Coordinates of C-alpha atoms and ligand atoms in Angstrom, one line a residue:
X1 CA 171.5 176.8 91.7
X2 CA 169.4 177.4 88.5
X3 CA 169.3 180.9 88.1
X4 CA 165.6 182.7 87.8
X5 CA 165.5 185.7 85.1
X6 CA 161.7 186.9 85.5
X7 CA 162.7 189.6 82.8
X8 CA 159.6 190.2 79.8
X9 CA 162.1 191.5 77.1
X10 CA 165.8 191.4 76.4
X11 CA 167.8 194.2 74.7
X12 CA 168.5 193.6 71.0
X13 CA 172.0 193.9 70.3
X14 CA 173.2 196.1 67.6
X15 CA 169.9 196.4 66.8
X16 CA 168.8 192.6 66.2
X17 CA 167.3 190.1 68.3
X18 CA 169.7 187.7 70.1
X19 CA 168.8 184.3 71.4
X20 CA 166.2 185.7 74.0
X21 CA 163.8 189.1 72.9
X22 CA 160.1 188.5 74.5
X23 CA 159.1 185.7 77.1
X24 CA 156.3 184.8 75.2
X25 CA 158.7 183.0 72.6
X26 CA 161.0 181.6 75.1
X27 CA 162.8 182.8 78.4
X28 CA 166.5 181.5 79.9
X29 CA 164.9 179.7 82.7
X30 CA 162.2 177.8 80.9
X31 CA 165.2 176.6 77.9
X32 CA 166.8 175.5 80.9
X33 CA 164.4 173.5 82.5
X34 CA 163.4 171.9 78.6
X35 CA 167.3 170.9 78.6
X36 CA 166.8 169.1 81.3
X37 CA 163.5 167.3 80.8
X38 CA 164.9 166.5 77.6
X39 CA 167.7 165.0 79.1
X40 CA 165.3 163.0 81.5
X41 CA 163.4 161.7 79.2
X42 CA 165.8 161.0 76.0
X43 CA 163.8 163.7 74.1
X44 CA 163.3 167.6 73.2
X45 CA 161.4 169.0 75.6
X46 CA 158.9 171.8 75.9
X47 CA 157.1 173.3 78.8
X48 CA 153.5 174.7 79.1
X49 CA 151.1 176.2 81.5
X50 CA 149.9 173.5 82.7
X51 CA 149.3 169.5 81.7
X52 CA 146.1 170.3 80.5
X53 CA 148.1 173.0 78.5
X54 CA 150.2 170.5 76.7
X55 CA 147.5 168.1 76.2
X56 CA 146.1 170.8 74.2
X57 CA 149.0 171.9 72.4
X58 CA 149.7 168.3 71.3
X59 CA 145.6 167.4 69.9
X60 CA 145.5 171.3 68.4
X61 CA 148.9 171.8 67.2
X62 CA 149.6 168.2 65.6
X63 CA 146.2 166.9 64.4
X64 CA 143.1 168.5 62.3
X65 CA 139.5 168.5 62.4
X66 CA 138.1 165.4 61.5
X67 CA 140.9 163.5 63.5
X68 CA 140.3 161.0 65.6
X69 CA 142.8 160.3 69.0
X70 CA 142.4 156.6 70.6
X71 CA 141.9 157.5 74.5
X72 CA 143.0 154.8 77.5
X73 CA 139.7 154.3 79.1
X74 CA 140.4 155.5 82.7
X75 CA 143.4 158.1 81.6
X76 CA 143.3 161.4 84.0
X77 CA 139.1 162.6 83.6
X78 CA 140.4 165.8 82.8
X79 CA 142.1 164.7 79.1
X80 CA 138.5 163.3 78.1
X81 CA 136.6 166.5 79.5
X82 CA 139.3 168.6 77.2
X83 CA 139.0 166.2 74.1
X84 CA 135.3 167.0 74.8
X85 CA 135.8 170.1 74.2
X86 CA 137.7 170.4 71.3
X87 CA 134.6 168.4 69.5
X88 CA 133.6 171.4 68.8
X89 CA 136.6 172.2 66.5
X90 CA 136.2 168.8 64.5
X91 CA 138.5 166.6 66.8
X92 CA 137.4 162.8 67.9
X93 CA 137.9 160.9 70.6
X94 CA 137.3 157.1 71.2
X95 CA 138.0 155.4 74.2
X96 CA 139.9 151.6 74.5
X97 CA 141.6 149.5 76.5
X98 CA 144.9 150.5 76.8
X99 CA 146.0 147.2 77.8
X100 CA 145.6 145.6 74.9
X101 CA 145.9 146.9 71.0
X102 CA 144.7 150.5 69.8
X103 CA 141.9 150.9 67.6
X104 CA 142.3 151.0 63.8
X105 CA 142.3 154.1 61.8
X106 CA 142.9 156.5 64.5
X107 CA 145.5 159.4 63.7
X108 CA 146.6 159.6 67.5
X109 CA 146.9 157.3 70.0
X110 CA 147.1 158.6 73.7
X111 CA 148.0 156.2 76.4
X112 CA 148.3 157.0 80.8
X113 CA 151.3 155.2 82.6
X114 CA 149.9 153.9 85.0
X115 CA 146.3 155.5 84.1
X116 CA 145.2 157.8 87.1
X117 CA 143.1 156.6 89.3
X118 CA 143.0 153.1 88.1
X119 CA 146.3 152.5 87.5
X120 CA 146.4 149.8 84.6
X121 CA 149.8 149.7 82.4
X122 CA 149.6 150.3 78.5
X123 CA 150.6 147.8 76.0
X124 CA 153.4 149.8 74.7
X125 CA 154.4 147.2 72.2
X126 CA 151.3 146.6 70.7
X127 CA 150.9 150.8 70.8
X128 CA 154.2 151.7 69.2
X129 CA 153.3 149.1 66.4
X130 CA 150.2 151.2 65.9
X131 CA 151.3 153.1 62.6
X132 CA 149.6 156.7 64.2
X133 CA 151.8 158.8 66.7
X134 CA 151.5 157.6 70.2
X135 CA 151.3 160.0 73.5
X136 CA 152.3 158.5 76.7
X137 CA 151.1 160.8 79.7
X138 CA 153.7 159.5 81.8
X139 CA 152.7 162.1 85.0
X140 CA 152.2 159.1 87.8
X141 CA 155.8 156.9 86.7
X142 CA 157.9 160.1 86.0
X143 CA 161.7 159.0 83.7
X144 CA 162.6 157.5 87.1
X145 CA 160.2 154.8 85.8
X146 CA 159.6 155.0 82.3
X147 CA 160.8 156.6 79.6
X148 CA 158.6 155.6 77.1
X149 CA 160.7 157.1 74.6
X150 CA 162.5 153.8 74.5
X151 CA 159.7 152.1 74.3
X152 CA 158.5 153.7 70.9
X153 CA 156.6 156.4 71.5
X154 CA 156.5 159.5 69.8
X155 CA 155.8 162.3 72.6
X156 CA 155.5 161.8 76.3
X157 CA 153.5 164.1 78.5
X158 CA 153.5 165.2 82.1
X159 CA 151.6 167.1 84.3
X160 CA 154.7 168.4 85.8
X161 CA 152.5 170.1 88.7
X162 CA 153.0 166.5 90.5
X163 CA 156.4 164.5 91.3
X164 CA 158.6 166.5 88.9
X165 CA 157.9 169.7 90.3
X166 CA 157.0 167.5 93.1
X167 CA 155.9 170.3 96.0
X168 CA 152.8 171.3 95.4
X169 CA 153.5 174.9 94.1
X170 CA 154.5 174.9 90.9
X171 CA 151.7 174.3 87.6
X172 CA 153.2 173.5 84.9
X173 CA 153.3 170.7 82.1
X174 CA 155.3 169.5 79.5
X175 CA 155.8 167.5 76.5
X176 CA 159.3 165.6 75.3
X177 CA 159.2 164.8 71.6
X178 CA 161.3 162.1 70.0
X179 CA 161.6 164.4 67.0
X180 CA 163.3 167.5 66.8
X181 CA 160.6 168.9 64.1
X182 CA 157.8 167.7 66.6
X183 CA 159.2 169.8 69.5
X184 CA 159.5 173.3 67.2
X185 CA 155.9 172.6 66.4
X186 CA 154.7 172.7 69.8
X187 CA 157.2 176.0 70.7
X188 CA 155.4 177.7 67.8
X189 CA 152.4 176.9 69.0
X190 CA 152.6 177.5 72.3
X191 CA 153.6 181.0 71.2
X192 CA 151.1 182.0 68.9
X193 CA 148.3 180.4 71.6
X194 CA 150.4 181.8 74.4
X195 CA 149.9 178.5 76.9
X196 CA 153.7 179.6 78.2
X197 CA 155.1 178.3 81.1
X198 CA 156.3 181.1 83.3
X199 CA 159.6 181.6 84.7
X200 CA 158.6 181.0 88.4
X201 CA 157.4 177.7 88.1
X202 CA 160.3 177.0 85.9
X203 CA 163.2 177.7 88.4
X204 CA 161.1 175.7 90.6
X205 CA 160.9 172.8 88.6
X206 CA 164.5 173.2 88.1
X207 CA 165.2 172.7 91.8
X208 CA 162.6 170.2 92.0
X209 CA 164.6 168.0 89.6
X210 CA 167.4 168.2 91.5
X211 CA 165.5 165.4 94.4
X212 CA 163.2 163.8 91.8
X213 CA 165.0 160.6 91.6
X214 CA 165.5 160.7 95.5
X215 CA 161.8 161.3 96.3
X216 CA 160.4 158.8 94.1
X217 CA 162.1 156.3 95.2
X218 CA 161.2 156.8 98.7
X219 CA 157.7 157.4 97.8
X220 CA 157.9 154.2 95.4
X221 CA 159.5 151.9 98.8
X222 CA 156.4 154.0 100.8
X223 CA 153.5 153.1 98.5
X224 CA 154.3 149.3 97.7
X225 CA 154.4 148.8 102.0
X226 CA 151.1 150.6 102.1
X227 CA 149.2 148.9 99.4
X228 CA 150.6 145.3 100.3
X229 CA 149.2 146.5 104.2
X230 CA 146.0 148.1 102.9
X231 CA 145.3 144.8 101.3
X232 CA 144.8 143.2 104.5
X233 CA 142.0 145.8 106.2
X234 CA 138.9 144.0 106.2
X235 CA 137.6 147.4 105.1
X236 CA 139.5 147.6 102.2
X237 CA 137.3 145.8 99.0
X238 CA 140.3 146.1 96.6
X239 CA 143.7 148.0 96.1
X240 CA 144.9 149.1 92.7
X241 CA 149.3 149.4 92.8
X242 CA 151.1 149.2 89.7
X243 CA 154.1 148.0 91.8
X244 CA 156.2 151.4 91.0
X245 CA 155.7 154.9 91.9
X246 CA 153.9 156.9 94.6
X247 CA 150.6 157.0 93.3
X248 CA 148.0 154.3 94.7
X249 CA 143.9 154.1 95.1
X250 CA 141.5 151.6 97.0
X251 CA 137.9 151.3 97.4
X252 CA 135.9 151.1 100.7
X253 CA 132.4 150.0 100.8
X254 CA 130.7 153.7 99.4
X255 CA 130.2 157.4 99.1
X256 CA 129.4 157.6 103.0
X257 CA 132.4 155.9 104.1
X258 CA 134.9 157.2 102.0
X259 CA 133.6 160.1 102.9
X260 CA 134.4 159.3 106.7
X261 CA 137.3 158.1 105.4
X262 CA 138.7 161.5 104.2
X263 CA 137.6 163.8 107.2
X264 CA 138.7 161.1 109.5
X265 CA 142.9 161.6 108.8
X266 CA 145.1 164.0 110.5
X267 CA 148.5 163.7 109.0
X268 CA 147.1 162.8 105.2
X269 CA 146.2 165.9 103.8
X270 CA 142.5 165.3 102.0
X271 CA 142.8 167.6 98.8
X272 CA 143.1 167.0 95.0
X273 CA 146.4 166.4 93.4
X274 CA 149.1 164.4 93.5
X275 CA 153.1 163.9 93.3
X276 CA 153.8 166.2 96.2
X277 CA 156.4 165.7 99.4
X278 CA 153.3 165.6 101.0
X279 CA 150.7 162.6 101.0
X280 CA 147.2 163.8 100.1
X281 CA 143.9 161.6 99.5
X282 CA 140.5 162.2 98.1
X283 CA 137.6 160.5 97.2
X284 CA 137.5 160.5 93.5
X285 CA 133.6 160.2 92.6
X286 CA 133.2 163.7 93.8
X287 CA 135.2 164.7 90.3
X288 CA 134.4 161.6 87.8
X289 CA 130.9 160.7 89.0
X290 CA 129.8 157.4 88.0
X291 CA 133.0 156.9 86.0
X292 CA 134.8 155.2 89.4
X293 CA 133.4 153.2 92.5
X294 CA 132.0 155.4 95.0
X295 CA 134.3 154.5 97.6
X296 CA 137.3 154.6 95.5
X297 CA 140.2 156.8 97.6
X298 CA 143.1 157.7 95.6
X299 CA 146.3 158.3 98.1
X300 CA 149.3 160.1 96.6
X301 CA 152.2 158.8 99.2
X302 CA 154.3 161.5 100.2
X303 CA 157.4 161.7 102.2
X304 CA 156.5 160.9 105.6
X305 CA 157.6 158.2 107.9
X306 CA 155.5 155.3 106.3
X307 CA 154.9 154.3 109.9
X308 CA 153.0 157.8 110.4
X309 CA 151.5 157.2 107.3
X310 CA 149.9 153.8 108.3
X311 CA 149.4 155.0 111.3
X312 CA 146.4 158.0 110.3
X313 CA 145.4 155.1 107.3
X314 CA 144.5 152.0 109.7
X315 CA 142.6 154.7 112.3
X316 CA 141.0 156.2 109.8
X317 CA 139.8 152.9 108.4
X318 CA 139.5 151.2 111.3
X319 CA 136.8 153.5 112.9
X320 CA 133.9 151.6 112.3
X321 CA 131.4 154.4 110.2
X322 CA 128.3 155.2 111.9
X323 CA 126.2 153.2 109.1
X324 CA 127.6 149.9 110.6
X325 CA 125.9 151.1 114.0
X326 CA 122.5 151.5 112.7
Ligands
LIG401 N1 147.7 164.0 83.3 C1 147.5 163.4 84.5 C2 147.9 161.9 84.6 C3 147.1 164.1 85.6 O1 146.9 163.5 86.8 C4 146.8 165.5 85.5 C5 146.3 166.3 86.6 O2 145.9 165.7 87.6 C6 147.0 166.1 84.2 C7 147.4 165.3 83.2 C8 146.7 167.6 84.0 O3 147.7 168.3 84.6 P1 147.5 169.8 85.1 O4 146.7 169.8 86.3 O5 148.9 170.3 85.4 O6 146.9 170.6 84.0

């Protein structure tokens, strides 16, 4: 078992520091838990509060003011409402389409794989050949799908709140650099801003890890059955499935009946999030607004029978909404 040391300080040794002093600068659990993300992902890793953490730490700890970062249309909301944000300290954002080839004269490029909810795949080629840095969030494929490491980029990010962590009760997020120099950066930044990651979540991302590679594969073998049946529901205008992972959305006809939609399931939990053991759905406009189709329904496929799971999707969609009466 990982072992979980919630200590704050640790005694200096004939009256020096040793390898751990004050959990602000770095704690045994959380070096353990960046060992093994590193490992996953063929990087250095380092571990924030929270995805939205290390998004910051990356824009405000690598670029200036005046910078400009190149922004998957469709990537998570939240990473455009925080680039938003930091406009106020001099930081740019554009948005393209990250299936095809960055902008020019951008000094960051930040891709989503597969983007979340729309799940379209980057052109990594055509990004790694960009000459800025290039972030992959790679949250929704997790290593057991992509490393995009290997496929030239410079840093990857996850929200490891979802499938790494993968329970629901852990926040936490983390960035694994391709360069050494990159990942001391971000642990000095994350000190001096204090965005930590504390131990707790840690040891339970540590023990998450341990199934990660079992669970996504189930949820992977899950979420391709439901999307090639949810194609078929004559109440279902279109699915969006990368073909990988457990993370899948589809649109019915509007705001009403998506909204019927979600209060009509009994097994499917309707909340926010995503990557847990347990399959949750929402209706997304509520968050993004216009930004998606009213009745788009993201589904996070959890770890239940995927009979069950069809079962509480086809009665849920299958209820004709009271609209269709009128
Ligand atoms: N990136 C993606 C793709 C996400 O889906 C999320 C959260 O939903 C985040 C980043 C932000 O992560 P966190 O909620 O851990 O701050």
């Amino acid at each position: 078992m990982p072992s979980l040391d919630r200590s704050t300080l640790w005694p200096y040794r004939g009256g020096e520091p040793g390898e751990f002093y004050y959990q602000r600068y770095a704690h045994p659990t959380g070096v353990e838990a960046e060992r093994r993300l590193g490992e996953l992902d063929g990087g250095y890793g380092v571990l924030f509060a929270s995805g939205t953490g290390a998004a910051a730490a990356v824009a405000l700890g690598l670029l200036a003011p005046g910078d400009t970062i190149a922004l998957a249309e469709g990537a998570y909301f939240g990473t455009g409402v925080l680039f938003g944000e930091l406009a106020r300290w001099g930081l740019r954002c554009v948005e393209f389409d990250q299936t095809g080839a960055p902008p020019d004269g951008v000094h960051l490029v930040w891709l989503e794989a597969p983007s979340n909810p729309f799940l379209t795949m980057p052109d990594l080629e055509a990004a790694a050949a960009h000459p800025a840095p290039v972030v992959v969030d790679a949250t929704a494929s997790t290593p057991v799908h992509l490393r995009p490491l290997e496929h030239g980029a410079d840093f990857v990010l996850h929200s490891a709140t979802k499938y790494l962590a993968g329970h629901d009760d852990a926040l936490l997020g983390a960035v694994v650099c391709k360069r050494d120099e990159d990942a001391a950066r971000l642990q000095e930044f994350r000190t001096r801003t204090g965005i930590v990651a504390a131990p707790d979540p840690c040891f339970l991302l540590l023990r998450g890890l341990k199934t990660l590679d079992v669970r996504v594969h189930r949820q992977t073998k899950s979420a391709r059955e439901l999307a090639d049946r949810l194609k078929q529901l004559p109440a279902v205008l279109e699915v969006r499935y990368p073909g990988f992972g457990g993370l899948l959305s589809f649109d019915v006809a509007g705001a009403d009946e998506a909204r019927r939609v979600e209060t009509s399931l009994s097994l499917i939990t309707n909340a926010t999030s995503l990557g847990g053991v347990d399959s949750v759905l929402e209706s997304r406009s509520r968050w993004e607004g216009d930004r998606v189709p009213p009745g788009l329904l993201r589904l996070s496929v959890g770890l239940e029978p995927v009979e069950d799971l069809w079962d509480d999707l086809a009665r849920a969609l299958e209820i004709p909404g009271p609209s269709l009466h009128a």
